[in-house]
Structure formats: C-alpha cells, structure tokens
C-alpha cells in the first residue's frame, strides 16, 4: 500500500489548497501555485512559456555573435579573397578569345633608335571569340603592350591558314596572311598597313595576283607571287621588278643595284653534299645588290685534310651570287651541325656543336669579322632568330625571347624578357 504523506505549501507551509488541475495547486494562505509532487506534467503553462522560453534564445544569439567575432578576428580570414562564383568564372573564360595560331617576329625599331620590338600576330578559327587575325606590338624595354590589338582580317582562310613575316634589307617588314593578303609594318604608328597596292602598281602583276608567299633568303628581297594565268613571279618591291624564274636567271649576273657595294659574307662548307661530318667556316667577298635580285641556291663543299684543304667551287654559284673570293675563315677549327645566326660588319654569330657526339652541348659564339677572334661563347641550346638592336642581341626561340648581350658584352645569364 502506498504511503500517504501530508502535502504542504513549499513557500509558506500552509496545508489548505485549491486544486487547479491534475498537476497544480494553489495555496490558500500565500496564494502561490506549485506542482503536486509525483504528478506528470503534460505541457508547460502559458505563463511558464512566456517567462522561460526567451532565455535559451538569447543564449544562442550571444553564442553566434561571439563565434562570428572570433572568426572575423583571424588573420587568415582578413586576407582571404572571396571566391568567384562558378557562373561568373565560366563567363570570364568564355569572353577570352582562344587563338589557334600565333606568330612572333623580333625587329629593331628605327622610329625609336633601333630599340627592340616584338610583333605578334594571332589567328582564331572562332571556336571561342570572334574569328580572324589580330596583331599587337610589345616593347621589350618596358615589357608592356603598346596598344590595343589591331584587327587585320575578320575570318581565317578555309584552305590556307598561315601568317608569315619577311624582312627586307632596307629595313621594311612584310606580313603575308593566308597567302592572299599582304601587309607592311609602319614603325611610326606601330600599325600594319595594307600593302596590296604595291602589287597593283606593278605592271606585270596588276589585278592578277592570286597567291602570295614569302621568298627564300637566297633570292634576295623577293616575294613569290602566283598570277591568274599560273605563272610564278618574284616581286622585288624595293626595285619594282617582277621577273619570272627564267628571266631572273638571265638577268642576275648583270644586274647592279645603284647602291651596290662589295662586302663579306659567311657560310659553312660541308665535306660532302648532305654530309654530317665536320664543317669549315668560310668567308667570301661579294657584290651586295641590296634589295635587288639575288640567287644563291648552292652550297660550299670542302675536301682534304691538313694543308691539302680546298673548296670545291661551282662557277654558276659564283656568277649568280656575284661571289668574287673565298677563304677559310677559321682553318684550325671544326664545327658540326653549324649555321650562321647573324653576320654584319661588326660581328659574326655562329651556332654549332664542337664535337660529333650528338649529346655534346651546342655553343652560340661571337667572332670578330676581320680576325676570327672569339669574343664570347654561350653554352646551351640557344639556336633561333637573332636580332641586333640598340640594347644588344635578342633571341627569339619558339614563343620565348631572351636578351643575350649588352652591346658587345655577353650577359652573365640570358635574360628572359618575354
């Protein structure tokens, strides 16, 4: 049997009560309400909800404020860059045009005292961004782009997709796009100018050119063009000539440019045609016809050892190229896989391997054009397009540009400038 205990008010000890419901009573002495001991509460009273429910909420809010303050005070949070939304990032990537073709050329800018200048042409097929060719210029001194890209052509050829540069001996620079359009570079404005009118002013070419190509160095300052009747001609814009190949061969021996002068040239002679053996560097004197016609499509061959060395000379090569004399420039030196990178009145720069072993590092070497004395040597794979500027030698190798020398002095290390 359950033990019955007398109930009293927990506040005043009174024993007279008024039952409010199954779980609550009110003391008639002090008028306070309390729960009956042992009873199960179904739900809190409305008064309890009003007075007690706000306490946990305030506590939670204070905790959230404190946690936010602690996170904000962390140094890592203050330096953190807010993330870019994925949609905005995808939109930015879509806005940047994709270029499928890129060509670079190094040049000395005559409008800025022969300062080094890098020219770029890029072509897009329209996969991302507008289709066509754009061009811009990069100042290698300040390492900045000079202006906004220039649109050269809205669209890329469906058959031929190409961009090629050609320098002329008078300093002019030409660009051929898709073998159909011709531009010349205006150094004063740093813009490419439509050079098609040069073709139209030539009587043999007016209104008939269907294809344009850059010429070979051995042909002089020529652009190869194909006319509508299927005849290939060699256009020399500097002297306003456009002979066919047969006409060029007949005129080459007797042609004289008004400013022609005798000068030296340099080439490597092989031991046999197409041979991979040792090579000899030779110097030849010739009549320089400037930007006029020139055909020098042969090679020099040497044979013998010791004092018996001699050059096998082919008369038609000498006649066509106005060669007058040849001599071994460095008779006691041997070269392998060699080429002349640059030659002028001030220096001769050659690129070669000193040993027949293919694993031997290549050398880039500067020689005195009069005495063959070695001025400097750079070890490494630095073959490419050399350009002499007022700031020294620059090398274009693929899509990279290096500064190699400061005037006549070799830099301690090649400096990457693009």
PDB file of C-alpha atoms in Angstrom, residues 99 102-106 116-122 134-150 165 185 189-192 396 399-401 416-418:
ATOM      1  CA  UNK A  99      43.802  31.716 -80.583  1.00  0.00           C
ATOM      2  CA  UNK A 102      50.412  32.575 -83.147  1.00  0.00           C
ATOM      3  CA  UNK A 103      53.486  34.049 -84.878  1.00  0.00           C
ATOM      4  CA  UNK A 104      56.205  36.304 -83.422  1.00  0.00           C
ATOM      5  CA  UNK A 105      58.972  38.338 -85.030  1.00  0.00           C
ATOM      6  CA  UNK A 106      61.799  40.374 -83.473  1.00  0.00           C
ATOM      7  CA  UNK A 116      63.996  46.122 -79.531  1.00  0.00           C
ATOM      8  CA  UNK A 117      60.411  45.470 -80.602  1.00  0.00           C
ATOM      9  CA  UNK A 118      58.410  42.235 -80.611  1.00  0.00           C
ATOM     10  CA  UNK A 119      55.499  41.910 -83.030  1.00  0.00           C
ATOM     11  CA  UNK A 120      52.780  39.296 -82.631  1.00  0.00           C
ATOM     12  CA  UNK A 121      50.034  38.055 -84.937  1.00  0.00           C
ATOM     13  CA  UNK A 122      47.355  35.662 -83.665  1.00  0.00           C
ATOM     14  CA  UNK A 134      44.729  40.352 -84.692  1.00  0.00           C
ATOM     15  CA  UNK A 135      48.159  41.965 -84.259  1.00  0.00           C
ATOM     16  CA  UNK A 136      49.894  43.819 -81.441  1.00  0.00           C
ATOM     17  CA  UNK A 137      53.350  45.137 -80.533  1.00  0.00           C
ATOM     18  CA  UNK A 138      55.370  44.565 -77.341  1.00  0.00           C
ATOM     19  CA  UNK A 139      58.018  46.973 -76.063  1.00  0.00           C
ATOM     20  CA  UNK A 140      60.866  44.795 -74.765  1.00  0.00           C
ATOM     21  CA  UNK A 141      62.378  47.687 -72.815  1.00  0.00           C
ATOM     22  CA  UNK A 142      59.321  48.476 -70.709  1.00  0.00           C
ATOM     23  CA  UNK A 143      57.792  44.987 -71.121  1.00  0.00           C
ATOM     24  CA  UNK A 144      54.397  46.414 -71.975  1.00  0.00           C
ATOM     25  CA  UNK A 145      51.995  46.122 -74.908  1.00  0.00           C
ATOM     26  CA  UNK A 146      51.955  49.376 -76.830  1.00  0.00           C
ATOM     27  CA  UNK A 147      48.290  49.479 -77.829  1.00  0.00           C
ATOM     28  CA  UNK A 148      45.092  47.504 -78.193  1.00  0.00           C
ATOM     29  CA  UNK A 149      45.231  44.598 -80.676  1.00  0.00           C
ATOM     30  CA  UNK A 150      44.699  45.619 -84.294  1.00  0.00           C
ATOM     31  CA  UNK A 165      56.873  37.555 -91.889  1.00  0.00           C
ATOM     32  CA  UNK A 185      54.538  47.480 -90.871  1.00  0.00           C
ATOM     33  CA  UNK A 189      52.353  54.330 -85.894  1.00  0.00           C
ATOM     34  CA  UNK A 190      53.113  50.718 -84.850  1.00  0.00           C
ATOM     35  CA  UNK A 191      50.342  49.510 -87.170  1.00  0.00           C
ATOM     36  CA  UNK A 192      50.146  47.109 -90.093  1.00  0.00           C
ATOM     37  CA  UNK A 396      63.546  34.593 -80.384  1.00  0.00           C
ATOM     38  CA  UNK A 399      57.473  31.652 -78.135  1.00  0.00           C
ATOM     39  CA  UNK A 400      60.223  32.869 -75.787  1.00  0.00           C
ATOM     40  CA  UNK A 401      62.504  35.905 -76.088  1.00  0.00           C
ATOM     41  CA  UNK A 416      64.089  36.063 -70.304  1.00  0.00           C
ATOM     42  CA  UNK A 417      62.129  39.132 -71.416  1.00  0.00           C
ATOM     43  CA  UNK A 418      59.015  37.531 -72.926  1.00  0.00           C
TER      44      UNK A 418
END
